[in-house]
mmCIF file of N, CA and C in Angstrom:
data_model
loop_
_atom_site.group_PDB
_atom_site.id
_atom_site.type_symbol
_atom_site.label_atom_id
_atom_site.label_comp_id
_atom_site.label_asym_id
_atom_site.label_seq_id
_atom_site.Cartn_x
_atom_site.Cartn_y
_atom_site.Cartn_z
ATOM 1 N N MET A 1351 -121.378 -37.485 -2.658
ATOM 2 C CA MET A 1351 -121.764 -36.529 -3.557
ATOM 3 C C MET A 1351 -121.358 -35.309 -3.307
ATOM 4 N N VAL A 1352 -120.796 -34.375 -4.171
ATOM 5 C CA VAL A 1352 -120.186 -33.080 -3.906
ATOM 6 C C VAL A 1352 -121.449 -32.218 -3.834
ATOM 7 N N ASP A 1353 -121.243 -31.056 -3.148
ATOM 8 C CA ASP A 1353 -122.172 -30.477 -3.245
ATOM 9 C C ASP A 1353 -122.365 -29.635 -4.711
ATOM 10 N N GLY A 1354 -123.618 -29.669 -4.967
ATOM 11 C CA GLY A 1354 -124.145 -28.861 -6.163
ATOM 12 C C GLY A 1354 -123.960 -29.850 -7.770
ATOM 13 N N ALA A 1355 -123.515 -30.896 -7.149
ATOM 14 C CA ALA A 1355 -123.020 -32.175 -8.225
ATOM 15 C C ALA A 1355 -124.604 -32.543 -8.871
ATOM 16 N N VAL A 1356 -124.673 -33.227 -10.046
ATOM 17 C CA VAL A 1356 -125.817 -33.896 -10.170
ATOM 18 C C VAL A 1356 -125.506 -35.336 -10.271
ATOM 19 N N GLU A 1357 -126.326 -35.604 -9.686
ATOM 20 C CA GLU A 1357 -126.620 -37.543 -9.140
ATOM 21 C C GLU A 1357 -126.833 -38.085 -10.942
ATOM 22 N N GLU A 1358 -125.857 -39.192 -11.051
ATOM 23 C CA GLU A 1358 -125.666 -39.693 -12.120
ATOM 24 C C GLU A 1358 -126.790 -40.038 -12.920
ATOM 25 N N GLU A 1359 -127.924 -40.570 -12.161
ATOM 26 C CA GLU A 1359 -129.287 -41.044 -12.509
ATOM 27 C C GLU A 1359 -130.302 -39.857 -13.142
ATOM 28 N N ASP A 1360 -129.929 -38.464 -12.598
ATOM 29 C CA ASP A 1360 -130.535 -37.587 -13.377
ATOM 30 C C ASP A 1360 -129.668 -36.807 -14.443
ATOM 31 N N LEU A 1361 -128.337 -37.481 -15.232
ATOM 32 C CA LEU A 1361 -128.233 -37.249 -16.464
ATOM 33 C C LEU A 1361 -128.792 -37.706 -17.510
ATOM 34 N N GLY A 1362 -129.465 -38.759 -17.531
ATOM 35 C CA GLY A 1362 -130.197 -39.509 -18.935
ATOM 36 C C GLY A 1362 -128.978 -40.488 -19.061
ATOM 37 N N GLU A 1363 -129.175 -40.762 -20.279
ATOM 38 C CA GLU A 1363 -128.423 -42.051 -21.054
ATOM 39 C C GLU A 1363 -126.813 -41.566 -21.086
ATOM 40 N N ASP A 1364 -125.789 -42.801 -20.334
ATOM 41 C CA ASP A 1364 -124.516 -42.367 -20.372
ATOM 42 C C ASP A 1364 -123.879 -42.076 -21.925
ATOM 43 N N LEU A 1365 -123.342 -41.451 -22.076
ATOM 44 C CA LEU A 1365 -122.708 -40.824 -23.362
ATOM 45 C C LEU A 1365 -121.800 -41.812 -23.411
ATOM 46 N N GLY A 1366 -121.044 -42.368 -22.458
ATOM 47 C CA GLY A 1366 -120.027 -43.482 -22.763
ATOM 48 C C GLY A 1366 -118.411 -43.080 -22.435
ATOM 49 N N GLY A 1367 -117.889 -43.283 -21.746
ATOM 50 C CA GLY A 1367 -116.511 -43.038 -21.705
ATOM 51 C C GLY A 1367 -116.226 -41.605 -21.085
ATOM 52 N N ASP A 1368 -115.485 -40.808 -21.900
ATOM 53 C CA ASP A 1368 -114.888 -39.322 -21.567
ATOM 54 C C ASP A 1368 -115.953 -38.440 -22.389
ATOM 55 N N GLU A 1369 -116.992 -38.300 -22.144
ATOM 56 C CA GLU A 1369 -118.154 -37.386 -22.970
ATOM 57 C C GLU A 1369 -117.917 -36.385 -23.572
ATOM 58 N N PHE A 1370 -116.973 -35.758 -22.760
ATOM 59 C CA PHE A 1370 -116.592 -34.374 -23.744
ATOM 60 C C PHE A 1370 -115.200 -34.268 -24.490
ATOM 61 N N ALA A 1371 -114.652 -35.569 -24.522
ATOM 62 C CA ALA A 1371 -112.983 -35.823 -24.923
ATOM 63 C C ALA A 1371 -113.513 -35.020 -26.648
ATOM 64 N N ALA A 1372 -112.584 -34.728 -27.090
ATOM 65 C CA ALA A 1372 -112.369 -34.129 -28.577
ATOM 66 C C ALA A 1372 -112.856 -34.975 -29.812
ATOM 67 N N ASP A 1373 -112.896 -36.428 -29.472
ATOM 68 C CA ASP A 1373 -113.562 -37.124 -30.480
ATOM 69 C C ASP A 1373 -114.485 -37.821 -29.883
ATOM 70 N N CYS A 1374 -115.331 -37.247 -29.094
ATOM 71 C CA CYS A 1374 -116.776 -37.741 -28.554
ATOM 72 C C CYS A 1374 -118.002 -37.249 -29.413
ATOM 73 N N GLN A 1375 -118.748 -38.501 -29.861
ATOM 74 C CA GLN A 1375 -119.893 -38.376 -30.581
ATOM 75 C C GLN A 1375 -120.903 -37.346 -30.070
ATOM 76 N N ALA A 1376 -120.830 -37.338 -28.493
ATOM 77 C CA ALA A 1376 -121.878 -36.091 -28.047
ATOM 78 C C ALA A 1376 -122.090 -34.706 -28.705
ATOM 79 N N ARG A 1377 -120.479 -34.262 -28.850
ATOM 80 C CA ARG A 1377 -120.092 -33.066 -29.265
ATOM 81 C C ARG A 1377 -120.730 -33.138 -30.731
ATOM 82 N N VAL A 1378 -121.105 -34.065 -31.433
ATOM 83 C CA VAL A 1378 -121.996 -33.670 -32.669
ATOM 84 C C VAL A 1378 -123.263 -32.898 -32.806
ATOM 85 N N ALA A 1379 -123.737 -33.244 -31.217
ATOM 86 C CA ALA A 1379 -125.151 -32.923 -30.840
ATOM 87 C C ALA A 1379 -124.866 -31.298 -30.712
ATOM 88 N N PHE A 1380 -124.435 -31.166 -29.862
ATOM 89 C CA PHE A 1380 -124.017 -29.750 -29.364
ATOM 90 C C PHE A 1380 -123.833 -28.606 -30.419
ATOM 91 N N GLU A 1381 -122.617 -29.439 -31.583
ATOM 92 C CA GLU A 1381 -122.165 -28.670 -33.174
ATOM 93 C C GLU A 1381 -123.389 -28.437 -33.610
ATOM 94 N N VAL A 1382 -124.543 -29.409 -33.318
ATOM 95 C CA VAL A 1382 -125.715 -29.230 -34.587
ATOM 96 C C VAL A 1382 -126.379 -28.072 -34.017
ATOM 97 N N LEU A 1383 -126.690 -28.106 -32.669
ATOM 98 C CA LEU A 1383 -127.598 -26.997 -32.181
ATOM 99 C C LEU A 1383 -127.120 -26.013 -31.850
ATOM 100 N N ALA A 1384 -125.677 -25.720 -32.196
ATOM 101 C CA ALA A 1384 -124.711 -24.224 -31.820
ATOM 102 C C ALA A 1384 -125.172 -23.235 -32.544
ATOM 103 N N ASN A 1385 -125.623 -23.413 -33.450
ATOM 104 C CA ASN A 1385 -126.372 -22.072 -34.650
ATOM 105 C C ASN A 1385 -127.630 -21.756 -34.273
ATOM 106 N N ARG A 1386 -127.646 -20.383 -33.913
ATOM 107 C CA ARG A 1386 -128.996 -19.537 -33.740
ATOM 108 C C ARG A 1386 -130.086 -20.157 -34.468
ATOM 109 N N TRP A 1387 -130.141 -20.302 -35.798
ATOM 110 C CA TRP A 1387 -131.237 -20.677 -36.374
ATOM 111 C C TRP A 1387 -131.246 -22.222 -36.704
ATOM 112 N N ASP A 1388 -130.732 -22.977 -36.568
ATOM 113 C CA ASP A 1388 -130.928 -24.223 -36.916
ATOM 114 C C ASP A 1388 -131.738 -25.326 -36.639
ATOM 115 N N SER A 1389 -132.093 -24.931 -34.884
ATOM 116 C CA SER A 1389 -132.829 -25.318 -34.220
ATOM 117 C C SER A 1389 -134.434 -25.010 -34.578
ATOM 118 N N VAL A 1390 -134.685 -23.807 -34.666
ATOM 119 C CA VAL A 1390 -135.759 -22.952 -34.973
ATOM 120 C C VAL A 1390 -136.397 -23.952 -36.103
ATOM 121 N N ILE A 1391 -135.161 -23.734 -37.162
ATOM 122 C CA ILE A 1391 -135.934 -24.423 -38.686
ATOM 123 C C ILE A 1391 -136.361 -26.020 -38.136
ATOM 124 N N VAL A 1392 -135.318 -26.821 -37.966
ATOM 125 C CA VAL A 1392 -136.118 -27.910 -37.434
ATOM 126 C C VAL A 1392 -137.178 -27.976 -36.684
ATOM 127 N N TYR A 1393 -137.549 -27.103 -35.523
ATOM 128 C CA TYR A 1393 -138.815 -27.165 -35.033
ATOM 129 C C TYR A 1393 -139.944 -26.891 -35.798
ATOM 130 N N ILE A 1394 -139.678 -25.575 -36.983
ATOM 131 C CA ILE A 1394 -140.738 -25.366 -37.316
ATOM 132 C C ILE A 1394 -141.034 -26.518 -38.866
ATOM 133 N N LEU A 1395 -140.215 -26.926 -39.341
ATOM 134 C CA LEU A 1395 -140.234 -28.095 -39.973
ATOM 135 C C LEU A 1395 -140.848 -29.547 -39.361
ATOM 136 N N GLY A 1396 -140.648 -29.343 -38.117
ATOM 137 C CA GLY A 1396 -141.033 -30.287 -37.648
ATOM 138 C C GLY A 1396 -142.847 -30.279 -37.239
ATOM 139 N N GLU A 1397 -143.185 -29.134 -36.901
ATOM 140 C CA GLU A 1397 -144.349 -28.640 -36.438
ATOM 141 C C GLU A 1397 -145.505 -28.325 -37.843
ATOM 142 N N GLY A 1398 -144.490 -28.535 -39.165
ATOM 143 C CA GLY A 1398 -145.486 -27.931 -40.454
ATOM 144 C C GLY A 1398 -145.139 -28.858 -41.655
ATOM 145 N N GLY A 1399 -144.512 -29.610 -41.381
ATOM 146 C CA GLY A 1399 -144.303 -30.650 -42.577
ATOM 147 C C GLY A 1399 -143.390 -29.611 -43.490
ATOM 148 N N PRO A 1400 -143.010 -30.502 -44.441
ATOM 149 C CA PRO A 1400 -142.392 -29.643 -45.732
ATOM 150 C C PRO A 1400 -142.720 -28.532 -45.999
ATOM 151 N N MET A 1401 -141.784 -27.582 -46.380
ATOM 152 C CA MET A 1401 -142.031 -26.351 -46.780
ATOM 153 C C MET A 1401 -141.222 -25.671 -47.680
ATOM 154 N N ARG A 1402 -141.359 -24.420 -48.348
ATOM 155 C CA ARG A 1402 -140.393 -23.687 -49.184
ATOM 156 C C ARG A 1402 -140.008 -22.801 -48.321
ATOM 157 N N PRO A 1403 -138.543 -22.123 -49.116
ATOM 158 C CA PRO A 1403 -138.137 -21.297 -48.380
ATOM 159 C C PRO A 1403 -138.750 -20.160 -47.751
ATOM 160 N N ARG A 1404 -139.653 -19.540 -48.605
ATOM 161 C CA ARG A 1404 -140.561 -18.244 -48.588
ATOM 162 C C ARG A 1404 -141.381 -18.787 -47.304
ATOM 163 N N ALA A 1405 -142.056 -19.651 -47.143
ATOM 164 C CA ALA A 1405 -142.969 -20.046 -45.865
ATOM 165 C C ALA A 1405 -141.824 -20.051 -44.931
ATOM 166 N N LEU A 1406 -140.744 -20.728 -44.821
ATOM 167 C CA LEU A 1406 -139.937 -20.631 -43.728
ATOM 168 C C LEU A 1406 -139.659 -19.131 -43.275
ATOM 169 N N ILE A 1407 -139.671 -18.266 -44.174
ATOM 170 C CA ILE A 1407 -139.069 -16.901 -43.707
ATOM 171 C C ILE A 1407 -140.287 -16.326 -43.112
ATOM 172 N N THR A 1408 -141.437 -16.642 -43.568
ATOM 173 C CA THR A 1408 -142.862 -16.230 -42.999
ATOM 174 C C THR A 1408 -143.142 -16.787 -41.854
ATOM 175 N N ARG A 1409 -143.050 -17.970 -41.371
ATOM 176 C CA ARG A 1409 -143.030 -18.323 -40.003
ATOM 177 C C ARG A 1409 -142.290 -18.035 -38.863
ATOM 178 N N ILE A 1410 -140.627 -18.392 -39.624
ATOM 179 C CA ILE A 1410 -139.938 -17.862 -38.698
ATOM 180 C C ILE A 1410 -139.800 -16.520 -37.878
ATOM 181 N N GLY A 1411 -139.897 -15.383 -38.948
ATOM 182 C CA GLY A 1411 -139.518 -13.893 -38.840
ATOM 183 C C GLY A 1411 -138.152 -13.509 -38.536
ATOM 184 N N GLY A 1412 -137.493 -12.549 -38.739
ATOM 185 C CA GLY A 1412 -136.522 -11.878 -38.615
ATOM 186 C C GLY A 1412 -135.021 -12.673 -38.873
ATOM 187 N N ILE A 1413 -135.540 -13.715 -39.927
ATOM 188 C CA ILE A 1413 -134.250 -14.280 -40.899
ATOM 189 C C ILE A 1413 -134.184 -13.802 -41.986
ATOM 190 N N SER A 1414 -133.353 -13.321 -42.533
ATOM 191 C CA SER A 1414 -132.871 -12.930 -44.154
ATOM 192 C C SER A 1414 -133.062 -14.479 -44.953
ATOM 193 N N PRO A 1415 -133.399 -14.055 -46.536
ATOM 194 C CA PRO A 1415 -133.097 -15.008 -47.062
ATOM 195 C C PRO A 1415 -131.730 -16.148 -47.102
ATOM 196 N N LYS A 1416 -130.848 -15.008 -47.154
ATOM 197 C CA LYS A 1416 -129.197 -15.561 -47.352
ATOM 198 C C LYS A 1416 -129.121 -16.187 -45.994
ATOM 199 N N VAL A 1417 -129.675 -15.793 -44.655
ATOM 200 C CA VAL A 1417 -128.795 -16.682 -43.679
ATOM 201 C C VAL A 1417 -129.914 -18.069 -43.679
ATOM 202 N N LEU A 1418 -131.235 -17.857 -44.146
ATOM 203 C CA LEU A 1418 -131.942 -19.047 -44.107
ATOM 204 C C LEU A 1418 -131.253 -20.270 -45.009
ATOM 205 N N ASN A 1419 -131.108 -19.704 -46.398
ATOM 206 C CA ASN A 1419 -130.320 -20.651 -47.324
ATOM 207 C C ASN A 1419 -129.123 -21.337 -46.500
ATOM 208 N N GLU A 1420 -128.161 -20.164 -46.032
ATOM 209 C CA GLU A 1420 -127.125 -21.074 -45.294
ATOM 210 C C GLU A 1420 -127.225 -22.044 -44.531
ATOM 211 N N ALA A 1421 -128.714 -21.814 -43.458
ATOM 212 C CA ALA A 1421 -128.908 -22.543 -42.440
ATOM 213 C C ALA A 1421 -129.514 -24.176 -42.880
ATOM 214 N N LEU A 1422 -130.240 -23.866 -44.263
ATOM 215 C CA LEU A 1422 -130.602 -25.108 -44.742
ATOM 216 C C LEU A 1422 -129.319 -25.669 -45.500
ATOM 217 N N ARG A 1423 -128.369 -25.020 -46.081
ATOM 218 C CA ARG A 1423 -127.598 -25.777 -46.738
ATOM 219 C C ARG A 1423 -126.672 -26.742 -45.006
ATOM 220 N N ARG A 1424 -126.565 -26.049 -43.997
ATOM 221 C CA ARG A 1424 -125.982 -26.603 -43.036
ATOM 222 C C ARG A 1424 -126.699 -27.814 -42.415
ATOM 223 N N LEU A 1425 -127.669 -27.736 -42.249
ATOM 224 C CA LEU A 1425 -128.626 -28.615 -42.315
ATOM 225 C C LEU A 1425 -128.848 -29.889 -42.967
ATOM 226 N N GLU A 1426 -128.679 -29.491 -44.304
ATOM 227 C CA GLU A 1426 -128.595 -30.846 -45.237
ATOM 228 C C GLU A 1426 -127.449 -31.401 -45.303
ATOM 229 N N TYR A 1427 -126.072 -30.606 -45.256
ATOM 230 C CA TYR A 1427 -124.887 -31.304 -45.358
ATOM 231 C C TYR A 1427 -125.254 -32.100 -43.731
ATOM 232 N N ASN A 1428 -125.511 -31.781 -42.531
ATOM 233 C CA ASN A 1428 -125.637 -32.656 -41.366
ATOM 234 C C ASN A 1428 -126.762 -33.476 -41.310
ATOM 235 N N GLY A 1429 -127.352 -33.547 -42.737
ATOM 236 C CA GLY A 1429 -128.245 -34.993 -42.599
ATOM 237 C C GLY A 1429 -129.546 -34.796 -41.816
ATOM 238 N N LEU A 1430 -130.217 -33.611 -41.734
ATOM 239 C CA LEU A 1430 -131.063 -33.063 -40.670
ATOM 240 C C LEU A 1430 -132.431 -32.983 -41.537
ATOM 241 N N VAL A 1431 -132.165 -31.997 -42.589
ATOM 242 C CA VAL A 1431 -133.023 -31.999 -43.958
ATOM 243 C C VAL A 1431 -132.762 -32.447 -45.070
ATOM 244 N N VAL A 1432 -133.735 -33.048 -45.827
ATOM 245 C CA VAL A 1432 -133.729 -32.969 -47.388
ATOM 246 C C VAL A 1432 -134.327 -31.883 -48.330
ATOM 247 N N ARG A 1433 -133.554 -31.792 -49.341
ATOM 248 C CA ARG A 1433 -133.996 -30.964 -50.202
ATOM 249 C C ARG A 1433 -135.029 -31.545 -51.494
ATOM 250 N N GLN A 1434 -136.157 -31.077 -51.759
ATOM 251 C CA GLN A 1434 -136.522 -31.702 -52.771
ATOM 252 C C GLN A 1434 -136.776 -30.443 -53.946
ATOM 253 N N ALA A 1435 -136.302 -30.792 -55.329
ATOM 254 C CA ALA A 1435 -136.498 -29.718 -56.125
ATOM 255 C C ALA A 1435 -137.508 -30.456 -57.035
ATOM 256 N N TYR A 1436 -138.433 -29.606 -57.600
ATOM 257 C CA TYR A 1436 -139.507 -30.061 -58.427
ATOM 258 C C TYR A 1436 -139.243 -29.266 -60.204
ATOM 259 N N ALA A 1437 -139.188 -30.485 -61.021
ATOM 260 C CA ALA A 1437 -139.081 -29.687 -62.417
ATOM 261 C C ALA A 1437 -140.460 -28.906 -63.015
ATOM 262 N N GLU A 1438 -140.427 -27.958 -62.049
ATOM 263 C CA GLU A 1438 -141.960 -27.130 -62.345
ATOM 264 C C GLU A 1438 -141.512 -25.701 -63.237
ATOM 265 N N ALA A 1439 -142.419 -24.918 -63.931
ATOM 266 C CA ALA A 1439 -142.090 -23.625 -64.038
ATOM 267 C C ALA A 1439 -143.273 -22.681 -63.291
ATOM 268 N N PRO A 1440 -143.002 -22.161 -62.598
ATOM 269 C CA PRO A 1440 -141.552 -21.696 -62.054
ATOM 270 C C PRO A 1440 -141.163 -23.062 -61.002
ATOM 271 N N PRO A 1441 -139.897 -23.044 -60.611
ATOM 272 C CA PRO A 1441 -139.144 -24.084 -60.106
ATOM 273 C C PRO A 1441 -139.537 -24.117 -58.376
ATOM 274 N N ARG A 1442 -139.759 -25.357 -58.030
ATOM 275 C CA ARG A 1442 -140.071 -25.111 -56.479
ATOM 276 C C ARG A 1442 -139.120 -25.814 -55.916
ATOM 277 N N VAL A 1443 -138.654 -25.699 -54.961
ATOM 278 C CA VAL A 1443 -138.206 -26.691 -53.621
ATOM 279 C C VAL A 1443 -138.567 -26.690 -52.188
ATOM 280 N N ASP A 1444 -138.584 -27.952 -51.914
ATOM 281 C CA ASP A 1444 -139.361 -27.886 -50.587
ATOM 282 C C ASP A 1444 -138.173 -28.648 -49.653
ATOM 283 N N TYR A 1445 -138.012 -28.514 -48.331
ATOM 284 C CA TYR A 1445 -137.529 -28.841 -47.057
ATOM 285 C C TYR A 1445 -138.029 -29.380 -46.484
ATOM 286 N N SER A 1446 -137.833 -31.054 -46.253
ATOM 287 C CA SER A 1446 -138.165 -31.636 -45.170
ATOM 288 C C SER A 1446 -137.605 -32.103 -43.996
ATOM 289 N N LEU A 1447 -137.527 -32.872 -42.947
ATOM 290 C CA LEU A 1447 -136.992 -33.578 -42.202
ATOM 291 C C LEU A 1447 -136.463 -34.843 -42.394
ATOM 292 N N THR A 1448 -135.594 -35.194 -42.105
ATOM 293 C CA THR A 1448 -135.201 -36.933 -42.755
ATOM 294 C C THR A 1448 -135.257 -37.219 -41.001
ATOM 295 N N GLU A 1449 -135.105 -38.674 -40.711
ATOM 296 C CA GLU A 1449 -135.402 -39.204 -39.570
ATOM 297 C C GLU A 1449 -134.301 -38.877 -38.437
ATOM 298 N N ALA A 1450 -133.209 -38.360 -38.304
ATOM 299 C CA ALA A 1450 -132.364 -37.793 -38.063
ATOM 300 C C ALA A 1450 -132.687 -36.424 -37.338
ATOM 301 N N GLY A 1451 -133.447 -35.565 -38.473
ATOM 302 C CA GLY A 1451 -133.925 -34.335 -37.778
ATOM 303 C C GLY A 1451 -135.014 -34.685 -37.003
ATOM 304 N N ILE A 1452 -135.873 -35.672 -37.454
ATOM 305 C CA ILE A 1452 -137.393 -35.397 -36.601
ATOM 306 C C ILE A 1452 -137.075 -36.388 -35.380
ATOM 307 N N ALA A 1453 -136.015 -37.036 -35.003
ATOM 308 C CA ALA A 1453 -135.479 -37.434 -33.931
ATOM 309 C C ALA A 1453 -134.963 -36.313 -32.993
ATOM 310 N N LEU A 1454 -134.542 -35.500 -33.244
ATOM 311 C CA LEU A 1454 -133.666 -34.085 -32.797
ATOM 312 C C LEU A 1454 -134.924 -33.244 -32.348
ATOM 313 N N LEU A 1455 -136.411 -33.549 -32.449
ATOM 314 C CA LEU A 1455 -137.325 -32.655 -32.049
ATOM 315 C C LEU A 1455 -137.621 -32.695 -30.692
ATOM 316 N N GLY A 1456 -137.308 -34.093 -30.035
ATOM 317 C CA GLY A 1456 -137.672 -33.840 -28.710
ATOM 318 C C GLY A 1456 -136.456 -33.261 -27.723
ATOM 319 N N PRO A 1457 -135.304 -33.466 -28.123
ATOM 320 C CA PRO A 1457 -134.346 -32.520 -27.464
ATOM 321 C C PRO A 1457 -134.707 -31.091 -27.395
ATOM 322 N N ILE A 1458 -135.308 -30.439 -28.815
ATOM 323 C CA ILE A 1458 -135.064 -29.096 -29.097
ATOM 324 C C ILE A 1458 -136.244 -29.023 -28.404
ATOM 325 N N ARG A 1459 -137.367 -29.656 -27.866
ATOM 326 C CA ARG A 1459 -138.576 -29.334 -27.441
ATOM 327 C C ARG A 1459 -138.015 -29.187 -25.904
ATOM 328 N N ALA A 1460 -137.052 -30.338 -25.412
ATOM 329 C CA ALA A 1460 -136.743 -30.129 -24.238
ATOM 330 C C ALA A 1460 -136.153 -28.752 -23.576
ATOM 331 N N MET A 1461 -135.224 -28.206 -24.860
ATOM 332 C CA MET A 1461 -134.546 -27.111 -24.626
ATOM 333 C C MET A 1461 -135.730 -25.858 -24.565
ATOM 334 N N GLY A 1462 -136.160 -25.916 -25.336
ATOM 335 C CA GLY A 1462 -137.426 -24.722 -25.192
ATOM 336 C C GLY A 1462 -138.292 -24.934 -23.813
ATOM 337 N N ALA A 1463 -138.419 -26.073 -23.014
ATOM 338 C CA ALA A 1463 -139.121 -25.980 -21.836
ATOM 339 C C ALA A 1463 -138.026 -25.091 -20.930
ATOM 340 N N TRP A 1464 -136.782 -26.172 -20.654
ATOM 341 C CA TRP A 1464 -135.787 -25.117 -19.977
ATOM 342 C C TRP A 1464 -135.845 -23.979 -20.027
ATOM 343 N N ALA A 1465 -135.862 -23.396 -21.545
ATOM 344 C CA ALA A 1465 -135.729 -21.795 -21.585
ATOM 345 C C ALA A 1465 -137.240 -20.949 -21.178
ATOM 346 N N GLY A 1466 -138.282 -22.015 -21.197
ATOM 347 C CA GLY A 1466 -139.215 -21.369 -20.728
ATOM 348 C C GLY A 1466 -139.302 -21.164 -19.094
ATOM 349 N N ARG A 1467 -138.525 -22.221 -18.582
ATOM 350 C CA ARG A 1467 -138.426 -22.435 -17.153
ATOM 351 C C ARG A 1467 -137.047 -21.115 -16.623
ATOM 352 N N TYR A 1468 -136.045 -21.021 -17.274
ATOM 353 C CA TYR A 1468 -134.853 -20.233 -16.899
ATOM 354 C C TYR A 1468 -134.537 -19.042 -17.869
ATOM 355 N N ALA A 1469 -135.353 -18.657 -18.622
ATOM 356 C CA ALA A 1469 -134.918 -17.437 -19.473
ATOM 357 C C ALA A 1469 -134.569 -16.521 -18.799
ATOM 358 N N GLU A 1470 -135.574 -16.210 -18.184
ATOM 359 C CA GLU A 1470 -135.163 -15.086 -16.957
ATOM 360 C C GLU A 1470 -134.036 -14.838 -16.181
ATOM 361 N N ALA A 1471 -133.911 -15.903 -15.442
ATOM 362 C CA ALA A 1471 -133.053 -16.105 -14.572
ATOM 363 C C ALA A 1471 -131.342 -15.793 -15.736
ATOM 364 N N VAL A 1472 -131.387 -16.369 -16.513
ATOM 365 C CA VAL A 1472 -129.942 -16.106 -17.445
ATOM 366 C C VAL A 1472 -129.780 -14.664 -18.057
ATOM 367 N N LEU A 1473 -131.057 -13.939 -18.255
ATOM 368 C CA LEU A 1473 -131.172 -12.699 -18.945
ATOM 369 C C LEU A 1473 -130.968 -11.887 -17.598
ATOM 370 N N ALA A 1474 -131.120 -12.424 -16.260
ATOM 371 C CA ALA A 1474 -130.779 -11.181 -15.366
ATOM 372 C C ALA A 1474 -129.498 -11.643 -14.841
ATOM 373 N N ALA A 1475 -128.896 -12.885 -15.114
ATOM 374 C CA ALA A 1475 -127.362 -12.918 -14.923
ATOM 375 C C ALA A 1475 -126.593 -11.576 -16.065
ATOM 376 N N GLN A 1476 -127.245 -12.040 -17.170
ATOM 377 C CA GLN A 1476 -126.542 -11.053 -18.325
ATOM 378 C C GLN A 1476 -126.336 -10.016 -18.131
ATOM 379 N N THR A 1477 -127.520 -9.175 -17.696
ATOM 380 C CA THR A 1477 -127.704 -7.913 -17.032
ATOM 381 C C THR A 1477 -126.954 -7.469 -16.362
ATOM 382 N N ARG A 1478 -127.000 -8.398 -15.033
ATOM 383 C CA ARG A 1478 -126.106 -8.038 -13.967
ATOM 384 C C ARG A 1478 -124.680 -8.258 -14.247
ATOM 385 N N LEU A 1479 -124.257 -8.615 -15.163
ATOM 386 C CA LEU A 1479 -122.610 -9.150 -15.285
ATOM 387 C C LEU A 1479 -122.435 -8.096 -16.399
ATOM 388 N N GLY A 1480 -123.053 -7.209 -17.162
ATOM 389 C CA GLY A 1480 -123.119 -6.260 -18.233
ATOM 390 C C GLY A 1480 -122.516 -6.860 -19.780
ATOM 391 N N PRO A 1481 -122.512 -6.347 -20.576
ATOM 392 C CA PRO A 1481 -122.253 -6.568 -21.936
ATOM 393 C C PRO A 1481 -121.279 -7.550 -21.936
ATOM 394 N N ARG A 1482 -120.994 -8.595 -22.803
ATOM 395 C CA ARG A 1482 -120.217 -9.482 -22.782
ATOM 396 C C ARG A 1482 -118.577 -9.060 -23.343
ATOM 397 N N GLU A 1483 -119.066 -8.184 -24.135
ATOM 398 C CA GLU A 1483 -117.649 -7.669 -24.992
ATOM 399 C C GLU A 1483 -116.655 -7.129 -24.007
ATOM 400 N N ASP A 1484 -117.350 -6.186 -22.961
ATOM 401 C CA ASP A 1484 -116.575 -5.908 -22.074
ATOM 402 C C ASP A 1484 -115.878 -6.812 -20.800
ATOM 403 N N ARG A 1485 -116.365 -7.909 -20.728
ATOM 404 C CA ARG A 1485 -115.541 -8.880 -19.731
ATOM 405 C C ARG A 1485 -114.764 -9.508 -20.408
ATOM 406 N N PRO A 1486 -113.470 -9.838 -19.553
ATOM 407 C CA PRO A 1486 -112.459 -10.819 -19.874
ATOM 408 C C PRO A 1486 -113.189 -12.408 -20.109
ATOM 409 N N ASP A 1487 -112.497 -13.061 -21.062
ATOM 410 C CA ASP A 1487 -112.830 -14.347 -20.879
ATOM 411 C C ASP A 1487 -112.586 -15.085 -19.374
ATOM 412 N N ARG A 1488 -113.718 -15.992 -19.004
ATOM 413 C CA ARG A 1488 -113.225 -16.467 -17.946
ATOM 414 C C ARG A 1488 -113.124 -18.224 -18.398
ATOM 415 N N THR A 1489 -111.827 -18.705 -18.206
ATOM 416 C CA THR A 1489 -111.689 -19.996 -18.581
ATOM 417 C C THR A 1489 -111.432 -20.968 -17.222
#
């Protein structure tokens, strides 16, 4: 083993082949979690069950109706939430998780646990290196 490398058994399930190739299915998971609000919305729906948009805004805090709507559309497009419209006056819409959305709760909780353990170290590194826009990209 190379110094600092992770043993294969520590990585969990094998993703099969070249895990991060352009056509790798594992990239789908990273793309789904890449948006700032998507995992938060999935988590809130997983904890609270079906919710109306206004209830989501109240529960999340700091998200505008426009941004929430964009995120919900993206999550619906990705098959993680389902939109249920009711023919009532006034109209009512609820959002709930699909099977795929429910399955994503475990990884989201794991990311939350990771953040609880390492967020301070990440923030300290960011402070030490300064604002991102002041640094050249390092590839």
